[in-house]
Coordinates of C-alpha atoms in Angstrom, one line a residue:
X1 CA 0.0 0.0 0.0
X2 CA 3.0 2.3 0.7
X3 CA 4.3 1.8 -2.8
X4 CA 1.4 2.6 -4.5
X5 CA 1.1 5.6 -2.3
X6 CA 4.7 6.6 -2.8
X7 CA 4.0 6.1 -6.9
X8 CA 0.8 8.6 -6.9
X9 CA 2.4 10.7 -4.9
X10 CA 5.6 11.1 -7.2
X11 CA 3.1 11.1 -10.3
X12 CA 1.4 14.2 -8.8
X13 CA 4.6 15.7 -8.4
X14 CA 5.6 15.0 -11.2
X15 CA 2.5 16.4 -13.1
X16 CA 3.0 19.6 -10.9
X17 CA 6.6 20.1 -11.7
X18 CA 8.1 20.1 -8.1
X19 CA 10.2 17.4 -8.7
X20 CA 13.9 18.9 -8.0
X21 CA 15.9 18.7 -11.3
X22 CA 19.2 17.6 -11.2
X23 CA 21.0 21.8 -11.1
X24 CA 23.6 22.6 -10.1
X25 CA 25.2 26.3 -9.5
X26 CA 28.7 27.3 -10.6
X27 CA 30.7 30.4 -9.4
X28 CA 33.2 31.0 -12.5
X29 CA 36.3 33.3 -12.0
X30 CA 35.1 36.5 -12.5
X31 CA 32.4 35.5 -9.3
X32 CA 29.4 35.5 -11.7
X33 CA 26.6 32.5 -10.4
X34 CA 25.9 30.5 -13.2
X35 CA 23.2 27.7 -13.0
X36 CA 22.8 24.3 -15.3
X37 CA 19.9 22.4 -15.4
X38 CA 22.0 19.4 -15.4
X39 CA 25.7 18.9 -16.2
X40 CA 26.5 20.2 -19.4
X41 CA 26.6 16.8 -22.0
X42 CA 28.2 19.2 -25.1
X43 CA 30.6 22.3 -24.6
X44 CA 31.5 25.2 -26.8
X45 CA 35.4 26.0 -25.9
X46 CA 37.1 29.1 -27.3
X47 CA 40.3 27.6 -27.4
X48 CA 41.1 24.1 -28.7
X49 CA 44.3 23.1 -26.2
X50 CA 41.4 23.6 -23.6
X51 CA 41.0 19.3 -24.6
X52 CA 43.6 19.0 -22.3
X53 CA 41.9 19.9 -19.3
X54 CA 39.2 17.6 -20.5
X55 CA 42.1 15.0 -20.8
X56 CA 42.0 14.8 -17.0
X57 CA 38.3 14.8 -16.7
X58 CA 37.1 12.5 -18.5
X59 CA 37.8 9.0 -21.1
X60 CA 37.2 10.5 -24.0
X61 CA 37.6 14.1 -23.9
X62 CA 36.2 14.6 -27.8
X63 CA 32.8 13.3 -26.9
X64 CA 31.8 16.8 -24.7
X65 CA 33.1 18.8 -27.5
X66 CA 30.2 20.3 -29.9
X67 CA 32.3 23.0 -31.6
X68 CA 35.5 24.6 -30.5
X69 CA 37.6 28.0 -31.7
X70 CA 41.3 28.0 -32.6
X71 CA 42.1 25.1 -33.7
X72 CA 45.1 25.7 -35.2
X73 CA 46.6 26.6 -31.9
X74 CA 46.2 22.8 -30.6
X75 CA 49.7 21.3 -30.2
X76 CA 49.5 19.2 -33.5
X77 CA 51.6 16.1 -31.4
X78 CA 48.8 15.6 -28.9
X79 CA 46.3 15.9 -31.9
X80 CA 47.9 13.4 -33.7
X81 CA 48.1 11.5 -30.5
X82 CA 44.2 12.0 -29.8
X83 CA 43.5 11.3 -33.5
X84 CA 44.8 7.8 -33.3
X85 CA 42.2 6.9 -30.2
X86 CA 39.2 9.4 -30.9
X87 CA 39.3 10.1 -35.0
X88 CA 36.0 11.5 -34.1
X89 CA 38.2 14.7 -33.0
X90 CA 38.5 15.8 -36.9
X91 CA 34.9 16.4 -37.4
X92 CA 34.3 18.8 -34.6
X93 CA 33.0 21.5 -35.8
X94 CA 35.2 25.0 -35.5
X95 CA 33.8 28.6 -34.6
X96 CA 34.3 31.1 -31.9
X97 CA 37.9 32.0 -30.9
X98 CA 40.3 32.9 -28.5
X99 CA 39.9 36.0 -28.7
X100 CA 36.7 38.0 -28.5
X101 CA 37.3 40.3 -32.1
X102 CA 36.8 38.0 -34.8
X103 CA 34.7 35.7 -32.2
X104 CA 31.3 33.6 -34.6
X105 CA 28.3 33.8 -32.4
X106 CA 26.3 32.6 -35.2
X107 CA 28.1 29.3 -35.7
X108 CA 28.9 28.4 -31.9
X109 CA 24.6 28.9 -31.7
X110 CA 24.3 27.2 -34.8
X111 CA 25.8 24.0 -33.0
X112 CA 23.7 24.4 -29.7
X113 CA 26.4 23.6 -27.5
X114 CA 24.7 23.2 -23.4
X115 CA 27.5 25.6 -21.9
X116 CA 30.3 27.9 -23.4
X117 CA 33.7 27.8 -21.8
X118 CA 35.9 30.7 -22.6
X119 CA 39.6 30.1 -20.6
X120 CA 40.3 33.8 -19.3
X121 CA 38.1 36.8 -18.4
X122 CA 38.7 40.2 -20.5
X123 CA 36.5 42.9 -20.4
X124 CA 36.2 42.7 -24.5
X125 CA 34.5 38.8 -24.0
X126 CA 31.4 40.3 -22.0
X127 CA 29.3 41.6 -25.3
X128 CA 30.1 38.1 -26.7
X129 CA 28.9 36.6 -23.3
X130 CA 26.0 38.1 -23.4
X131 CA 24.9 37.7 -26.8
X132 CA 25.6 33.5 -26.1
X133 CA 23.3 33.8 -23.2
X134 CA 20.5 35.8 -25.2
X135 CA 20.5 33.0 -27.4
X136 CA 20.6 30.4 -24.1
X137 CA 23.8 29.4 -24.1
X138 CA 25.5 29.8 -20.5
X139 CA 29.2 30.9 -20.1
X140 CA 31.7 30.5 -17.9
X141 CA 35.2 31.7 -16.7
X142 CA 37.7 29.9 -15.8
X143 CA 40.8 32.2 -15.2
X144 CA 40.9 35.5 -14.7
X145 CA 43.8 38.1 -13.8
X146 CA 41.9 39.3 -10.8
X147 CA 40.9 35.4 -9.7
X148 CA 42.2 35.5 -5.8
X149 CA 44.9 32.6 -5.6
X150 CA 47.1 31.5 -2.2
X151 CA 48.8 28.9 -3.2
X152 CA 50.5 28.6 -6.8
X153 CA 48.7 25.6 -7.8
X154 CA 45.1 27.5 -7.5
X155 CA 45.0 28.4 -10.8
X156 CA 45.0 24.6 -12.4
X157 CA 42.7 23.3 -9.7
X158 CA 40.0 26.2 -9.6
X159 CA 39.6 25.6 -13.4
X160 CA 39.9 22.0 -13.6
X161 CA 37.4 21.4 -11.0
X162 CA 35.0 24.3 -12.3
X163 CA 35.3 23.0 -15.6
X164 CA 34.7 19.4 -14.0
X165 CA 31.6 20.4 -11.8
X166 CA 30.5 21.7 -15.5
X167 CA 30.4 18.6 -17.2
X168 CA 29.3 16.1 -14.0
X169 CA 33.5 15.1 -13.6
X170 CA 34.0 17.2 -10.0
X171 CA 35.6 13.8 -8.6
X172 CA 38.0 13.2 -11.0
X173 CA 39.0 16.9 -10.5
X174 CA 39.5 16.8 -7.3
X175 CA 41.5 13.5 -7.4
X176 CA 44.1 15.3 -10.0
X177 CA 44.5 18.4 -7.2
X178 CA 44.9 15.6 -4.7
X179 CA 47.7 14.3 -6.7
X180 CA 49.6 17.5 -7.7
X181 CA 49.0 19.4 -4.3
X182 CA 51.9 17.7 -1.9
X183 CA 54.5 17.8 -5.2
X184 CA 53.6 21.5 -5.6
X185 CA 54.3 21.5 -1.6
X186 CA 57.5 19.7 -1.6
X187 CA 58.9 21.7 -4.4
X188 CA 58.0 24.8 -1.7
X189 CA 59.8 23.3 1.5
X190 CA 62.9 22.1 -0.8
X191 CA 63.7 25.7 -1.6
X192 CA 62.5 27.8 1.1
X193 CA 66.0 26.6 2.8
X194 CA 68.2 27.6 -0.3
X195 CA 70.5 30.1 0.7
X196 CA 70.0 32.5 -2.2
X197 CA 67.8 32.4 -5.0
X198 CA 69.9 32.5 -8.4
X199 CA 69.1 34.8 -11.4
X200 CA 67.7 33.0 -13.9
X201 CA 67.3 34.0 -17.6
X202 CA 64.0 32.9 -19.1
X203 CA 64.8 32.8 -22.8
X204 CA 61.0 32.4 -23.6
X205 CA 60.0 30.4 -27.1
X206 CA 63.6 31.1 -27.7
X207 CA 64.8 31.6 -31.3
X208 CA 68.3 32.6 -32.7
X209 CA 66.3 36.4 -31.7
X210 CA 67.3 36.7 -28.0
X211 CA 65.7 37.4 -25.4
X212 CA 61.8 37.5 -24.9
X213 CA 61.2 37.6 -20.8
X214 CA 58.2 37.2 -18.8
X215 CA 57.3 40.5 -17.0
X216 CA 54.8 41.1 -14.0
X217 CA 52.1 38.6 -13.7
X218 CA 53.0 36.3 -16.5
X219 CA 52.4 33.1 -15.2
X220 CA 56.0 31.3 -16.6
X221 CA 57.8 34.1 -14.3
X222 CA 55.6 33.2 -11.4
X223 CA 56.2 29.5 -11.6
X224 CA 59.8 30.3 -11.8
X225 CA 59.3 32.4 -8.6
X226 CA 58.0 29.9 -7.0
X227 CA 60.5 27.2 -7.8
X228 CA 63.2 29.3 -6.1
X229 CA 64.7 31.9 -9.2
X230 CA 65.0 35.1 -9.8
X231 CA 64.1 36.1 -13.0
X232 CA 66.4 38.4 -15.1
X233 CA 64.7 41.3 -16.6
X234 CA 61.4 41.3 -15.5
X235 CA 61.2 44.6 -14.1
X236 CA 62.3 45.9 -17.6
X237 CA 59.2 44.8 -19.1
X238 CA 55.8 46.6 -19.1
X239 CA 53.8 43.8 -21.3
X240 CA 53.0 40.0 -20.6
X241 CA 56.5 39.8 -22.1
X242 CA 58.9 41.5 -24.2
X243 CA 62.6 41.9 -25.6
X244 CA 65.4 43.6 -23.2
X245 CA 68.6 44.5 -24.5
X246 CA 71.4 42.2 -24.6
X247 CA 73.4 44.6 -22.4
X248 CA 71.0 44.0 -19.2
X249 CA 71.1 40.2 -19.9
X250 CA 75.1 40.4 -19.6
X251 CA 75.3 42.3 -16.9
X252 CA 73.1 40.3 -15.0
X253 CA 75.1 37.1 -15.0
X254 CA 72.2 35.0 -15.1
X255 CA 73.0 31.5 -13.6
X256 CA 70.7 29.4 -14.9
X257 CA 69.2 29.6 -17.8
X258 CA 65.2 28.1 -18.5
X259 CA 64.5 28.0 -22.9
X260 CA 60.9 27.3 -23.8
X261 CA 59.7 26.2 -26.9
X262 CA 58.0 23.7 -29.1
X263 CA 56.9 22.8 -32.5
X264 CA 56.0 26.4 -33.1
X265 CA 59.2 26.9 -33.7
X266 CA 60.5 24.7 -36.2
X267 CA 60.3 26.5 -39.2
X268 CA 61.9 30.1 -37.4
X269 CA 64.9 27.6 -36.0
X270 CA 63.8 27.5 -32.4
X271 CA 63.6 25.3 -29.9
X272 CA 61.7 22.3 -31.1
X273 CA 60.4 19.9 -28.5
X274 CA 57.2 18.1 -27.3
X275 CA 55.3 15.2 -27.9
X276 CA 56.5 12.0 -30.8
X277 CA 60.1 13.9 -30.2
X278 CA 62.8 12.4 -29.4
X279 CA 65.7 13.2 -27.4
X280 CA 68.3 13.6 -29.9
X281 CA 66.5 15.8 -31.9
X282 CA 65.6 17.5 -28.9
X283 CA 69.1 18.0 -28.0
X284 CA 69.7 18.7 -31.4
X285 CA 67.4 21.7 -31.1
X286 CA 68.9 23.2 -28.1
X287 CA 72.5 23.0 -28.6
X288 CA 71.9 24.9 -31.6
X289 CA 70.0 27.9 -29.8
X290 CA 72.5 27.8 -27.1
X291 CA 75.2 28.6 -29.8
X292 CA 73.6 31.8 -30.9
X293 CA 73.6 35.5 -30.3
X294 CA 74.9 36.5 -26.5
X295 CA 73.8 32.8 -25.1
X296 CA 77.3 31.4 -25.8
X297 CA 78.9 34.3 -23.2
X298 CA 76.5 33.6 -20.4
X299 CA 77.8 31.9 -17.1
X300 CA 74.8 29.7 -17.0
X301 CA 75.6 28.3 -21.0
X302 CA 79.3 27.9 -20.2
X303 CA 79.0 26.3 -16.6
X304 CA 76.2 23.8 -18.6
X305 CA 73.7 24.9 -16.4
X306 CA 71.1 25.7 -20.2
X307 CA 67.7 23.7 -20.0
X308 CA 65.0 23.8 -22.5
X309 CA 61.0 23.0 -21.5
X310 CA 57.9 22.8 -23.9
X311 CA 56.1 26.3 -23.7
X312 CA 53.0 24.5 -23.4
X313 CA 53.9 22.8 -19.8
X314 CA 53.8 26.1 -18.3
X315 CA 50.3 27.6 -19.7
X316 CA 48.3 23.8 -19.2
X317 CA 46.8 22.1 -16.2
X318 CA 50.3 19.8 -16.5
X319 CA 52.4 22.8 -15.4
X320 CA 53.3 21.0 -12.2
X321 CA 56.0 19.0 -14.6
X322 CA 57.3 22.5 -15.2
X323 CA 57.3 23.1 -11.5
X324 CA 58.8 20.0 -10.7
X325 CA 61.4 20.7 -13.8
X326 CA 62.4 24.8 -12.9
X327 CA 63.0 23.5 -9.2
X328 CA 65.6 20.9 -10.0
X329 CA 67.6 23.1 -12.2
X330 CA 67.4 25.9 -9.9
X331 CA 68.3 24.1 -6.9
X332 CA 70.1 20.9 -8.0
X333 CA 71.5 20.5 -4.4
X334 CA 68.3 21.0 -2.6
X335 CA 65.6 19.6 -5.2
X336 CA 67.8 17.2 -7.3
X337 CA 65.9 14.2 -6.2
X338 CA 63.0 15.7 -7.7
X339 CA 62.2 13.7 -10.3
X340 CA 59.3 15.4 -13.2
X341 CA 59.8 12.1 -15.0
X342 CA 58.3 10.5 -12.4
X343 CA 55.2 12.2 -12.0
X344 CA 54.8 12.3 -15.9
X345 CA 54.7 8.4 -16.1
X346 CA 51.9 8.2 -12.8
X347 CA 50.0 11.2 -14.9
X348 CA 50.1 8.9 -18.1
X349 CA 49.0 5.8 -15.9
X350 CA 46.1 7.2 -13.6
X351 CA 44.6 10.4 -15.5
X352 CA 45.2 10.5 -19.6
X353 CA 43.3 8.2 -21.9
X354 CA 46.2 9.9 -24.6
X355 CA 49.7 9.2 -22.5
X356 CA 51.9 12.1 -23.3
X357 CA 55.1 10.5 -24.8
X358 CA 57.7 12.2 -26.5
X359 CA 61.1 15.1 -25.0
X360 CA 58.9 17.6 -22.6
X361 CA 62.5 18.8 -21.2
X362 CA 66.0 18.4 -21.8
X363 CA 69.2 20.0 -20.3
X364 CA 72.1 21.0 -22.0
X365 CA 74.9 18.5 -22.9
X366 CA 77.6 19.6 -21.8
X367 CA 79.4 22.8 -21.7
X368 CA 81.3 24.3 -24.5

């Protein structure tokens, strides 16, 4: 008798619409309250390498995508890696951007996608927000410059586990901050003991065209901060980043010196690294930057103290490899146990359907 009570009384509930739907609220990082019906099943994301995050969250991380912007800007390794597993990845459809001026409305609502994710807030995305939403689209955030951070690894894990509350993944989020939180930590209490911390030249997507530097609030220079550097030049630049003069860069000495690069750079004879590279191409790569314009007459190039990293570690939820990486080059006495291999292999193992495989980092060989 209880169960057919029970039944008629969910029926009438049902008919009267006070059955509690499945929503769920999400505070993006610009603070905004944005509420789903019901995880989102198909995303719109402005910027293609954002399948990265959704590497972590989920076993196929094509099937959430309905249309996505920039695709050229996707590292074309891990698309050729994520074509071989999910060939589906070549028909997604493309519109939007990553950035909000030559941003298609039209198309992303043409492909009805049940949330929008744009990676950073700027003022110029908010008449592009608010035409998706007129059309019933919601947006979200996930960065912003003014998002409030204590701890260096906020950044990753307020995205990932927004972007993972999103789409119904929250748990898997959390278990990657579980994971990178106590390396992040012990990379922190190796070098708060150093006894100085070493200037440090950040050659960044470095070319035979020497030197673009981080300046204020780029996250590369903060991640070197926190590994324990002092980065060379930053106080010279009034931009995200920017040349300085090869004067300052000789003057300062710096110690250690941190390359970034990637395939980007092939054709403008850069440093070419990343995934289905191997090391002695990598090598390859670096020894020949290494030999060009001022870098030869720096102590850190001739005391073989010259590293290279892929640019993309540093601006990706797998930054913690970087981390890990600027640390033990830094402070080879006090973090040279630390071991970014390491954590790379127990990434591939526990959280990426696509293992990452291929030269993310290499030192120099030897000194001249």
């Amino acid at each position: 008798m209880r169960g057919i009570t029970f039944i008629m009384a969910f029926a009438f509930m049902l008919s009267c619409g006070t059955i509690a739907r499945a929503e769920i609220t999400l505070t993006d990082a610009t603070g905004r309250e944005v509420v789903l019906d019901q995880p989102a099943r198909q995303i719109g994301i402005n910027e293609a390498d954002l399948i990265l995050s959704l590497m972590l969250l989920s076993d196929d991380p094509v099937a959430p995508i309905a249309v996505w912007g920039s695709a050229q800007r996707l590292d074309p390794g891990i698309k050729a890696a994520l074509q071989a597993k999910f060939p589906q990845i070549d028909r997604i459809p493309e519109a939007g951007s990553a950035t909000p001026s030559d941003f298609s409305v039209e198309g992303v609502v043409a492909q009805a996608p049940d949330l929008y994710v744009i990676r950073i807030f700027d003022p110029m995305w908010e008449p592009v927000r608010k035409r998706l939403e007129a059309a019933g689209i919601p947006v979200i955030y996930l960065d912003s410059p003014d998002l409030p951070v204590t701890a260096p690894e906020d950044r990753v894990t307020f995205s990932l586990k927004l972007l993972g509350d999103a789409i119904g993944q929250g748990q898997r989020a959390q278990e990657y901050e579980e994971f990178i939180a106590p390396r992040y930590a012990r990379v922190a209490r190796l070098v708060a003991d150093a006894p100085a911390r070493p200037p440090v030249l950040v050659d960044g997507h470095a070319t035979p065209d020497c030197c673009w530097v981080p300046g204020a609030g780029n996250r590369l220079g903060d991640l070197v901060d926190f590994a324990g550097g002092q980065i060379v030049g930053s106080e010279l630049v009034s931009d995200y980043a920017g040349k300085i003069a090869a004067e300052h860069i000789l003057a300062a000495d710096p110690q250690v010196l941190i390359a970034t690069g990637g395939p980007h750079l092939a054709a403008s004879h850069g440093l070419v690294l990343g995934v289905g590279r191997d090391d002695a191409s990598a090598q390859a790569s670096l020894d020949s930057v290494l030999a060009t314009g001022i870098r030869p007459e720096l102590s850190a190039v001739r005391e073989g103290r010259a590293h290279g990293i892929l640019h993309l570690l540093t601006i990706s939820p797998f930054e913690v490899l970087a981390v890990e990486a600027f640390a033990r080059w830094i402070h080879p006495e006090a973090a040279g146990d630390i071991d970014p291999a390491e954590t790379l292999a127990e990434m591939n193992r526990r959280f990426l359907p696509v293992p990452l495989e291929g030269t993310f980092w290499i030192d120099q060989q030897a000194a001249p």
